[in-house]
PDB file of C-alpha atoms in Angstrom:
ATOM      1  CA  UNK A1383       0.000   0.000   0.000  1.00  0.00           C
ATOM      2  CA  UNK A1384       2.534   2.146   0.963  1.00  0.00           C
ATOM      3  CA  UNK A1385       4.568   1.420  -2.544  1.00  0.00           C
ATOM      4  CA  UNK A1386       0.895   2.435  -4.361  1.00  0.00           C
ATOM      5  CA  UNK A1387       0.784   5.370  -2.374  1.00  0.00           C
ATOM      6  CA  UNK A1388       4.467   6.503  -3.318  1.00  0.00           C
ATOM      7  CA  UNK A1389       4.548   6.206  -6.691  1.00  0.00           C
ATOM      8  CA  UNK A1390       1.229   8.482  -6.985  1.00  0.00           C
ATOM      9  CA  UNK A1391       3.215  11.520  -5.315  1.00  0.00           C
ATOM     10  CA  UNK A1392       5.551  13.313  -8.355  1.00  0.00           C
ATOM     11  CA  UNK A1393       8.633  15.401  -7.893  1.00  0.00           C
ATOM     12  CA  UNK A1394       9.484  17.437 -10.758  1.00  0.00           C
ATOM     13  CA  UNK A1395      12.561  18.837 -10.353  1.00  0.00           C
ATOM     14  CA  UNK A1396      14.911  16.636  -7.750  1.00  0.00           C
ATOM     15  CA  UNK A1397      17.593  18.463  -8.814  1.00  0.00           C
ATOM     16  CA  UNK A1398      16.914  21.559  -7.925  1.00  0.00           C
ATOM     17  CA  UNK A1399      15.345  20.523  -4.345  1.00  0.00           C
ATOM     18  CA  UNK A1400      19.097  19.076  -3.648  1.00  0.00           C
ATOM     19  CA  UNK A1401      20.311  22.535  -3.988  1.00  0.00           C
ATOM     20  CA  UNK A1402      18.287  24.350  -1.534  1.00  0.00           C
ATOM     21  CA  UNK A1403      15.908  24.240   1.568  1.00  0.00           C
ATOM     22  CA  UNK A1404      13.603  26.823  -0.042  1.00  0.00           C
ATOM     23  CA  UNK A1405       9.877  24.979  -1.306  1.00  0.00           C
ATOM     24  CA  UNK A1406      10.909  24.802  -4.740  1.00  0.00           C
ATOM     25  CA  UNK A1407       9.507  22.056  -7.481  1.00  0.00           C
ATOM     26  CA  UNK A1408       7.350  20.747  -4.339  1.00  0.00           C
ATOM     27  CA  UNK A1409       5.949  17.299  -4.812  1.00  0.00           C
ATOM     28  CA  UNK A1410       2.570  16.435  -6.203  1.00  0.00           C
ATOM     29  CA  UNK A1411      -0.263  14.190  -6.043  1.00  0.00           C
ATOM     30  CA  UNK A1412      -2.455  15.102  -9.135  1.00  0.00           C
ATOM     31  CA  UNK A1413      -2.848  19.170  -9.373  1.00  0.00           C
ATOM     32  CA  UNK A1414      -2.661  19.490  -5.217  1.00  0.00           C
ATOM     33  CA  UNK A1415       0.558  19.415  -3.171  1.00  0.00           C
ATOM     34  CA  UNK A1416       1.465  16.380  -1.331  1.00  0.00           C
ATOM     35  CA  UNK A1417       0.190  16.006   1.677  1.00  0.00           C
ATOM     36  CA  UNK A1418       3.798  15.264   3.464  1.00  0.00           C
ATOM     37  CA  UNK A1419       4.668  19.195   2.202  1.00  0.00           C
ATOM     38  CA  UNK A1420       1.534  20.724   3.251  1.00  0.00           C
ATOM     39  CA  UNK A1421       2.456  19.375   7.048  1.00  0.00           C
ATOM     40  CA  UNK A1422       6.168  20.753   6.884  1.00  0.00           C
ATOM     41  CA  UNK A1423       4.517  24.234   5.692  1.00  0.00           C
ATOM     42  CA  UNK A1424       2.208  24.307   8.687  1.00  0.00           C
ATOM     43  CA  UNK A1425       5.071  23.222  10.997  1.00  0.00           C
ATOM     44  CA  UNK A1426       7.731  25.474   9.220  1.00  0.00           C
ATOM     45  CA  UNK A1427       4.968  28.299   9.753  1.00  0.00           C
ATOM     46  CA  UNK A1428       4.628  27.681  13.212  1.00  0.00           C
ATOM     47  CA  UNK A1429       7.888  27.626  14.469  1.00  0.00           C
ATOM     48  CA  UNK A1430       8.448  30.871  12.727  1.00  0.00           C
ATOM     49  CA  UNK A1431       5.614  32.480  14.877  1.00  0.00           C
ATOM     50  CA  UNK A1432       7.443  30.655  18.184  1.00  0.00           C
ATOM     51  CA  UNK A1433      10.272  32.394  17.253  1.00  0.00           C
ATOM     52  CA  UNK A1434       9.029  35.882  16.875  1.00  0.00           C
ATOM     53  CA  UNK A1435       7.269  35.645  20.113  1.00  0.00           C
ATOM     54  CA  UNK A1436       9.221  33.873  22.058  1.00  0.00           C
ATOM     55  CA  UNK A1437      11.825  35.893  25.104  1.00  0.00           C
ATOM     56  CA  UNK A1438      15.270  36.435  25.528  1.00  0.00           C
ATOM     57  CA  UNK A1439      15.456  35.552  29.254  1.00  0.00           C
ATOM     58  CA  UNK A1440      18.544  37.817  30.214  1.00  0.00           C
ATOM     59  CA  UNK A1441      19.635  36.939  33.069  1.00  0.00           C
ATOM     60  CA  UNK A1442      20.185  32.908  32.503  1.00  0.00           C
ATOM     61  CA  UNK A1443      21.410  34.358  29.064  1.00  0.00           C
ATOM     62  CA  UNK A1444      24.061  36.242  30.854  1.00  0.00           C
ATOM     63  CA  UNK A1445      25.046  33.507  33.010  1.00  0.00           C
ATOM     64  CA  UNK A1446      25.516  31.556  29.451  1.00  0.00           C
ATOM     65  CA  UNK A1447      27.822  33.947  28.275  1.00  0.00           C
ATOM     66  CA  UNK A1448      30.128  33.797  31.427  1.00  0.00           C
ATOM     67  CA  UNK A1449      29.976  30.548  31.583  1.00  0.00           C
ATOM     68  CA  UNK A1450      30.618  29.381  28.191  1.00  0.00           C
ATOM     69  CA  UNK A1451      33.122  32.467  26.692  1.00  0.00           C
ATOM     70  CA  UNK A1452      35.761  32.419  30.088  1.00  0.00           C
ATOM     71  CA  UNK A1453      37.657  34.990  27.211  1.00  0.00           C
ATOM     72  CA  UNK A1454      35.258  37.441  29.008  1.00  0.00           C
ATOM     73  CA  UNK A1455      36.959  37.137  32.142  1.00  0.00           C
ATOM     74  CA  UNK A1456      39.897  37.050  31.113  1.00  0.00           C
ATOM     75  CA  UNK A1457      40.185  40.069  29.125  1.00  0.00           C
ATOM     76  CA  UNK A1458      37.823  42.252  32.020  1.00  0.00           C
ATOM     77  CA  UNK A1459      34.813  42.550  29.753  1.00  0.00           C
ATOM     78  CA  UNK A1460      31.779  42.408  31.923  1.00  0.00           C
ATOM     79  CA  UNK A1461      27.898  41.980  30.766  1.00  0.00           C
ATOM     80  CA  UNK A1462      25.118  44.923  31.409  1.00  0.00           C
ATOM     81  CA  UNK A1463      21.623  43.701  30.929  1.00  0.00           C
ATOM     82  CA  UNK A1464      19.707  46.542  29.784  1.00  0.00           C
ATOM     83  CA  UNK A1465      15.868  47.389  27.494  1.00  0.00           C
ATOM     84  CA  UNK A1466      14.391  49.215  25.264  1.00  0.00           C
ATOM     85  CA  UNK A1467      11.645  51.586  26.014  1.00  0.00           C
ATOM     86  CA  UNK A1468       8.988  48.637  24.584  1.00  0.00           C
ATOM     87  CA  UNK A1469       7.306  47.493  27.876  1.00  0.00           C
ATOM     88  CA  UNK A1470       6.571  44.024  26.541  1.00  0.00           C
ATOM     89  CA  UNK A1471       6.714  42.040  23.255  1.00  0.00           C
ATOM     90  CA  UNK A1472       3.487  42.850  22.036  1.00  0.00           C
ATOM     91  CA  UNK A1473       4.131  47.219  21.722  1.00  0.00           C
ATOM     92  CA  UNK A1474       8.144  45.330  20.181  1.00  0.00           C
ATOM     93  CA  UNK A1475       6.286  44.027  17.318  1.00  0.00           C
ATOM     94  CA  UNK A1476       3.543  46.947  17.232  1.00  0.00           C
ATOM     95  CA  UNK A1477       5.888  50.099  17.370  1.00  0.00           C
ATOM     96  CA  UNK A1478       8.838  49.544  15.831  1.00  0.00           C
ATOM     97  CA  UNK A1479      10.671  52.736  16.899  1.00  0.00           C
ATOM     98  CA  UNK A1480       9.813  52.092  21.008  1.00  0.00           C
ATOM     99  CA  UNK A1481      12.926  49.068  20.393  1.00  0.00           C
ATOM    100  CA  UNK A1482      15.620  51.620  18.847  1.00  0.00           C
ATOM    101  CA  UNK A1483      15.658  54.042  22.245  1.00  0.00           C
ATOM    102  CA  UNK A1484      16.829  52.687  25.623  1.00  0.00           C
ATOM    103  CA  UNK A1485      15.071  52.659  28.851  1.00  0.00           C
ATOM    104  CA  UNK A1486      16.256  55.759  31.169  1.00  0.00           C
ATOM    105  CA  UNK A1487      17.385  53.001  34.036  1.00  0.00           C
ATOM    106  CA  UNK A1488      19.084  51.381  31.493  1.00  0.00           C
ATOM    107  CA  UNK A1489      20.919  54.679  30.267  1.00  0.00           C
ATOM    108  CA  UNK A1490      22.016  54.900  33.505  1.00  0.00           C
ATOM    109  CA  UNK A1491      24.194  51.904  33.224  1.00  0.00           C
ATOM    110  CA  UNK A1492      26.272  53.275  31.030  1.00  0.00           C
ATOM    111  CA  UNK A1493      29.559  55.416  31.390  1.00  0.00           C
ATOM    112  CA  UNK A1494      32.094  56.169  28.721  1.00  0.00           C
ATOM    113  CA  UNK A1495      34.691  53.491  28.638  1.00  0.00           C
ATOM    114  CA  UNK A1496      37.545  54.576  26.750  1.00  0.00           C
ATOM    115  CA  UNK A1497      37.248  51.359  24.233  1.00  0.00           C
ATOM    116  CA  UNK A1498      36.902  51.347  20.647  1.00  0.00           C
ATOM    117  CA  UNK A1499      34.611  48.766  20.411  1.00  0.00           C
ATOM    118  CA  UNK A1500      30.666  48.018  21.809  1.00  0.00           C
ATOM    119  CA  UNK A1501      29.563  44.696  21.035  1.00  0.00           C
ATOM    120  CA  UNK A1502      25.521  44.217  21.892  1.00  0.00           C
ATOM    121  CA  UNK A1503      23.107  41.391  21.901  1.00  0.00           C
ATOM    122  CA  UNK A1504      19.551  41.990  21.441  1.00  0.00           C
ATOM    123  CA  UNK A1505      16.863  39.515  21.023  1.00  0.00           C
ATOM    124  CA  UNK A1506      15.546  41.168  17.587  1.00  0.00           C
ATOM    125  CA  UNK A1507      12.714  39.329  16.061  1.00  0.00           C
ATOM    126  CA  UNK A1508      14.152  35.593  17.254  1.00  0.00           C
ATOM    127  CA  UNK A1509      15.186  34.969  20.561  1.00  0.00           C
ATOM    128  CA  UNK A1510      16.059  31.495  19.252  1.00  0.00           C
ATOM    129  CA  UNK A1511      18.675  32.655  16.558  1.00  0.00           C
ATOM    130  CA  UNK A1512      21.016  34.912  19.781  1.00  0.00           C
ATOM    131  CA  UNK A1513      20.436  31.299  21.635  1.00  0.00           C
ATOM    132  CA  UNK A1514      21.595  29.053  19.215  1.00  0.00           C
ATOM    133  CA  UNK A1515      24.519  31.543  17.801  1.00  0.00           C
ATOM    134  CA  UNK A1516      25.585  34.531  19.492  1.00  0.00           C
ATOM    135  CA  UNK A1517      28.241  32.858  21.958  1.00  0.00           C
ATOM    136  CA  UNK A1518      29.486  30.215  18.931  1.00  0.00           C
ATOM    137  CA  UNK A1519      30.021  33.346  16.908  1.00  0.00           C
ATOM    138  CA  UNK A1520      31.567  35.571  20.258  1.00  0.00           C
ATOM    139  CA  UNK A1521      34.069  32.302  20.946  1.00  0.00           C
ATOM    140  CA  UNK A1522      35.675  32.478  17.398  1.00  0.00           C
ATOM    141  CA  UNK A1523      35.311  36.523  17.198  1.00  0.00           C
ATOM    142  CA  UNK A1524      36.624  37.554  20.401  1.00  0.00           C
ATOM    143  CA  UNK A1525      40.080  36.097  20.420  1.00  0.00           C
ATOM    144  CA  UNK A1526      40.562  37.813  16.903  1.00  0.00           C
ATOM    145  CA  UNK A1527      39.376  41.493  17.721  1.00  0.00           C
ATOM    146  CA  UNK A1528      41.810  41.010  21.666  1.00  0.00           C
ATOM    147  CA  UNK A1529      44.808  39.849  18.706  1.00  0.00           C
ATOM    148  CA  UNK A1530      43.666  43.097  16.129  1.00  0.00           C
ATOM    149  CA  UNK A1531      44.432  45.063  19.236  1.00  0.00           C
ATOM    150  CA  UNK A1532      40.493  46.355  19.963  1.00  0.00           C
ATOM    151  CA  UNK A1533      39.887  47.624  22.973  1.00  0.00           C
ATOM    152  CA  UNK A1534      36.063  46.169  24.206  1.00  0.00           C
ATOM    153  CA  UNK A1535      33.476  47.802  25.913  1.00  0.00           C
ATOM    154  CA  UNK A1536      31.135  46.013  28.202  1.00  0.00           C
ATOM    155  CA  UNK A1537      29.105  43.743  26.494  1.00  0.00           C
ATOM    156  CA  UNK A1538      25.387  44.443  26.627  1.00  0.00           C
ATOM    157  CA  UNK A1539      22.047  42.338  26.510  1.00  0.00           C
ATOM    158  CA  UNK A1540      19.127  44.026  25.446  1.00  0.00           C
ATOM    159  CA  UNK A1541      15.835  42.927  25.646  1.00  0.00           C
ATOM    160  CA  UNK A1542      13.006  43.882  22.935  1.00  0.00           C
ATOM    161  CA  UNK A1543      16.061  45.368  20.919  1.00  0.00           C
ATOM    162  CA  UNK A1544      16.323  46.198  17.421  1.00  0.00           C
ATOM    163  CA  UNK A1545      19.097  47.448  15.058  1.00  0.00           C
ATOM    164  CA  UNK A1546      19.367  51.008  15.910  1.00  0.00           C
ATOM    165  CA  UNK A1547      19.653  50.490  19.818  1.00  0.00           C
ATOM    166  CA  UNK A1548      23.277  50.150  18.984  1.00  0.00           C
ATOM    167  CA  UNK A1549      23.537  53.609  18.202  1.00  0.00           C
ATOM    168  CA  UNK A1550      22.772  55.308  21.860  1.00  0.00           C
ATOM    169  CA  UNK A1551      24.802  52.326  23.387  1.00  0.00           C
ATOM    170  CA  UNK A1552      28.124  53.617  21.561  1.00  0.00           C
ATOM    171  CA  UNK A1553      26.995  56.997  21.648  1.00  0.00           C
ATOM    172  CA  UNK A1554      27.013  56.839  25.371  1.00  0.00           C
ATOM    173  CA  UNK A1555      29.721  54.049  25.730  1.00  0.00           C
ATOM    174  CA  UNK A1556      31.447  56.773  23.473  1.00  0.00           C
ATOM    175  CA  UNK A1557      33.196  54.104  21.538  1.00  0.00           C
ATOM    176  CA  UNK A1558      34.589  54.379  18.273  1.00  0.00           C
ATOM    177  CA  UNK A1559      32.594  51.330  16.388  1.00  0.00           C
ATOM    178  CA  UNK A1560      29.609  49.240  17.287  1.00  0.00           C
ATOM    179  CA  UNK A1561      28.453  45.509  16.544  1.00  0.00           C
ATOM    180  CA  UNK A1562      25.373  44.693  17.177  1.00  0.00           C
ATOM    181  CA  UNK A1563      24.123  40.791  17.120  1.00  0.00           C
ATOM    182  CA  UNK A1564      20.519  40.387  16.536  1.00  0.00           C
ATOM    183  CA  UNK A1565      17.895  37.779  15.557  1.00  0.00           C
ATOM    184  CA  UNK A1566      16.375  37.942  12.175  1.00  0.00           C
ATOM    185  CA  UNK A1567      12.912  37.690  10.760  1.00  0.00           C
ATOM    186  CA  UNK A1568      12.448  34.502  10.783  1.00  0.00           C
ATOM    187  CA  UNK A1569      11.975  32.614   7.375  1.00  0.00           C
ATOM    188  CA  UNK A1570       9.886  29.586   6.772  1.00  0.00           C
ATOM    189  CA  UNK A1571      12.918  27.394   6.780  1.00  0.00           C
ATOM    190  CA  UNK A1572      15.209  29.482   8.838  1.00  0.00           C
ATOM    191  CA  UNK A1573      13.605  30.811  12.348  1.00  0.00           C
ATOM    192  CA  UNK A1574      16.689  30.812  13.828  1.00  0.00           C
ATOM    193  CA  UNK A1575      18.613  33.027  11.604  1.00  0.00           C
ATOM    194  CA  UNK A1576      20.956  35.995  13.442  1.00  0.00           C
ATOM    195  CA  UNK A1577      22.437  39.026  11.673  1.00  0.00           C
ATOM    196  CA  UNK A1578      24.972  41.362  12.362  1.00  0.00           C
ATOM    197  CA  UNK A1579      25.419  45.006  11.859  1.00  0.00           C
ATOM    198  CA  UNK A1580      28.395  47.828  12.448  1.00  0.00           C
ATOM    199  CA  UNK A1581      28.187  51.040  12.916  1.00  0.00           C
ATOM    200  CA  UNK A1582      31.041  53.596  12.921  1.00  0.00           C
ATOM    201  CA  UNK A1583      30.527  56.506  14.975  1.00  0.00           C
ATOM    202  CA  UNK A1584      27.629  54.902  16.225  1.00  0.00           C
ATOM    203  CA  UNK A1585      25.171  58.203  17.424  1.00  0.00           C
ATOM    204  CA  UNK A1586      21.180  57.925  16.947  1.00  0.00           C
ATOM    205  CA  UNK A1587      21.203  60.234  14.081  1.00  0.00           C
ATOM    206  CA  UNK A1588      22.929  56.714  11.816  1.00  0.00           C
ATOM    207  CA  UNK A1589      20.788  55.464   9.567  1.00  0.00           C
ATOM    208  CA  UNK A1590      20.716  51.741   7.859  1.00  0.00           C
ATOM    209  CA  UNK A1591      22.994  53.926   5.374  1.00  0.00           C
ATOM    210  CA  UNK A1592      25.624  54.306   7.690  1.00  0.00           C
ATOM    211  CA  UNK A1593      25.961  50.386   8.725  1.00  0.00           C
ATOM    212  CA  UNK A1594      27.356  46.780   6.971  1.00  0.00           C
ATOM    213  CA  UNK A1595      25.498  43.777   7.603  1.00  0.00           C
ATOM    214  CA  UNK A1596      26.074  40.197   7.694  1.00  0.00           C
ATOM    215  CA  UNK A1597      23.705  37.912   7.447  1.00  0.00           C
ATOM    216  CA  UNK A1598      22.160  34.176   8.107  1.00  0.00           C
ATOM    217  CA  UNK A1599      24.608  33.652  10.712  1.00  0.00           C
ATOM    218  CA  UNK A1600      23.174  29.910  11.574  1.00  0.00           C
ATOM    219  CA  UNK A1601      23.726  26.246  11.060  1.00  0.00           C
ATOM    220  CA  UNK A1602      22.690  25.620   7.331  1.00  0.00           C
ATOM    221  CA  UNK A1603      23.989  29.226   6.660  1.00  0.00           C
ATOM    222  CA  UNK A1604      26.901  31.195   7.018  1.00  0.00           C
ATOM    223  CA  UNK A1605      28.976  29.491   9.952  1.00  0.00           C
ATOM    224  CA  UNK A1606      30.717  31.280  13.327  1.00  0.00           C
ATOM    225  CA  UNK A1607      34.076  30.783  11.870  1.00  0.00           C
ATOM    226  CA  UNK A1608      32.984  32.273   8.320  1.00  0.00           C
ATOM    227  CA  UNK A1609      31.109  35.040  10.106  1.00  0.00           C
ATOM    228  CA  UNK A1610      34.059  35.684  12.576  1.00  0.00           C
ATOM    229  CA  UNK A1611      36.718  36.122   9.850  1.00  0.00           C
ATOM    230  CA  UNK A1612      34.396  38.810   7.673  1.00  0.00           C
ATOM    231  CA  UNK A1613      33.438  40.503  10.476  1.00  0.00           C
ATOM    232  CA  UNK A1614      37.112  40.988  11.985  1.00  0.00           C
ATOM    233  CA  UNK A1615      37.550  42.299   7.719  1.00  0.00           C
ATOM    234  CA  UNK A1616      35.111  44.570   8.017  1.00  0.00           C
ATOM    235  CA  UNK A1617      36.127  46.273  11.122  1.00  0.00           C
ATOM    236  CA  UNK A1618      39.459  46.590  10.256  1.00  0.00           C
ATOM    237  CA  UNK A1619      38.259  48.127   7.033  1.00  0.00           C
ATOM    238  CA  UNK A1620      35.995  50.256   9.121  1.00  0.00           C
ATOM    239  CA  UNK A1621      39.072  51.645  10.902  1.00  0.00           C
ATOM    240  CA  UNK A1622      41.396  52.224   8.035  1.00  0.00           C
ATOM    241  CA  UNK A1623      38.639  54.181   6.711  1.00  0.00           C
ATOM    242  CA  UNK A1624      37.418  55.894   9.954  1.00  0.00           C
ATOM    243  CA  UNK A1625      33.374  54.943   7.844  1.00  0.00           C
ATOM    244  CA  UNK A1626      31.134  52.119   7.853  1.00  0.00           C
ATOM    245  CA  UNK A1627      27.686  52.075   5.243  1.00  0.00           C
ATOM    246  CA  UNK A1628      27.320  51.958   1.875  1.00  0.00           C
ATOM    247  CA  UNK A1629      31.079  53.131   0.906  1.00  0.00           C
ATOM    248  CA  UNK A1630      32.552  49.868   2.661  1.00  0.00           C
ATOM    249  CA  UNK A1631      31.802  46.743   0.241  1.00  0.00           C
ATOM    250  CA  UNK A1632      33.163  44.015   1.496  1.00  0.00           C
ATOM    251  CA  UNK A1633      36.509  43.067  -0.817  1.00  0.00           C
ATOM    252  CA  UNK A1634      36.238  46.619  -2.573  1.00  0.00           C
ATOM    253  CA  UNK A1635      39.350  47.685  -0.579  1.00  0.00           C
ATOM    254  CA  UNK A1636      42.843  46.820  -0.644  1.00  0.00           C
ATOM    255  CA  UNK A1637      43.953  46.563   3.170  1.00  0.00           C
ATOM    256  CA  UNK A1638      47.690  45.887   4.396  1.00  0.00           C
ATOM    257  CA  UNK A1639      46.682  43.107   6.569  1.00  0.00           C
ATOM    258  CA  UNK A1640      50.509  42.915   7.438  1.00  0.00           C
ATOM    259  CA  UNK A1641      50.280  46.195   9.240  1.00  0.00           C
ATOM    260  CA  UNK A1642      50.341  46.376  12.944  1.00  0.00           C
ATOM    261  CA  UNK A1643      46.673  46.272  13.924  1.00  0.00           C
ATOM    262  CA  UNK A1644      46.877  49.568  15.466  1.00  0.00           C
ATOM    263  CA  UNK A1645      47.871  51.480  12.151  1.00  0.00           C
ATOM    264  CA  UNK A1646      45.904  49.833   9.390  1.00  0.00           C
ATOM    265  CA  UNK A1647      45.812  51.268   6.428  1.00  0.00           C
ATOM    266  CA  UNK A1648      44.826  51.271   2.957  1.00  0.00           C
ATOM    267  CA  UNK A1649      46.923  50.077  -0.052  1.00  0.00           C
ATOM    268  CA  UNK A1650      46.587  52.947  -3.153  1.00  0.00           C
TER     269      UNK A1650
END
């Protein structure tokens, strides 16, 4: 029975379903879509929805990070759990603009600290994506900005978070450069998908102009170590060229790697 049932379901194009998880060339019984597909929609939908809704619980969150990345100790960076101004994640998802300002008691955690860099966390629109890869990405990244000779600030959490809240963090860090790590809209065959985003000069006038992006940071996308080594590119571009934004494309620029970190520079 099974056998019957089989050969009754039709994939057109196996060929191109081997080259990618999106629903292309879907299988068929007759004109409908098989039922098998229709299910993994549903469930692909679903977890999608999960994943917008779902919260970053800080504080065990924090305890990850100082757990898992001892680097942190090591090189004195500690963790500030801060928010946004959005109360809760149903005003997050209503009014966009509450999650780019911070929370006055969380503005009052932060001093200027004399670094260069401001790396932040912030659950974005998937909580799962920062679980799953913020600290595999922060164990292969942080060894490489300590060895480029960037000075960190403390490392903040920020709950109900989206891009632009890492502008008033560096503006009041008073840092040089930003990163930001962030979860993603999720996609129906990605929920867990986490970007990241810098932002020289980072001040709350930026704009999405002003910042580079990187993007799909998961398992089944771009991987910690890939991410890691374009990243630590792109901030070394970023301060060669005291500018991140549209004028940095990534491999547009000739950079003397063999420089001493301190004093890179561009190649004419």
């Amino acid at each position: 029975m099974a056998g019957a049932m089989s050969r009754l379901v039709q994939t057109p194009r196996q060929d191109l379903r081997d080259l990618t998880p999106a629903r292309v060339s879907l299988p068929t019984t007759g004109h409908s879509v098989a039922t098998e597909e229709v299910l993994n929609f549903q469930r692909a939908h679903a977890q999608a929805r999960d994943a917008v809704h779902a919260a970053l619980h800080l504080p065990s969150f924090a305890q990850r990070l100082t757990t898992e990345l001892p680097i942190l100790g090591e090189a004195s960076i500690v963790v500030l759990q801060l928010r946004s101004n959005a109360p809760d994640r149903g005003t997050y998802l209503r009014q966009p603009n509450l999650g780019r300002t911070l929370h006055p008691g969380s503005i009052a955690l932060l001093n200027p600290a004399s670094c260069q860099l401001a790396i932040t966390i912030a659950d974005g629109l998937s909580a799962l994506a920062i679980e799953r890869n913020a600290i595999p990405l922060l164990s292969q990244l942080l060894p490489k900005l300590l060895a480029d000779a960037w000075t960190i600030a403390p490392l903040t959490l920020v709950q109900q978070g989206r891009v632009g809240i890492c502008d008033p963090i560096g503006s009041y860090l008073e840092v040089s450069c930003s990163l930001i790590l962030i979860g993603e809209r999720p996609g129906l065959s990605s929920p867990d998908s986490m970007g990241a985003y810098l932002t020289w000069s980072p001040h709350p006038s930026r704009t999405d102009a002003d910042r580079n992006c990187l993007s799909n940071i998961r398992n089944g996308g771009l991987s910690p170590a890939t991410a890691a080594d374009r990243l630590c590119w792109y901030l070394r571009a970023a301060r060669a060229m005291q500018r991140t934004g549209i004028s940095l494309k990534e491999g547009s620029l000739n950079l003397n790697l063999a420089a001493d970190p301190a004093k890179d520079q561009l190649l004419p």
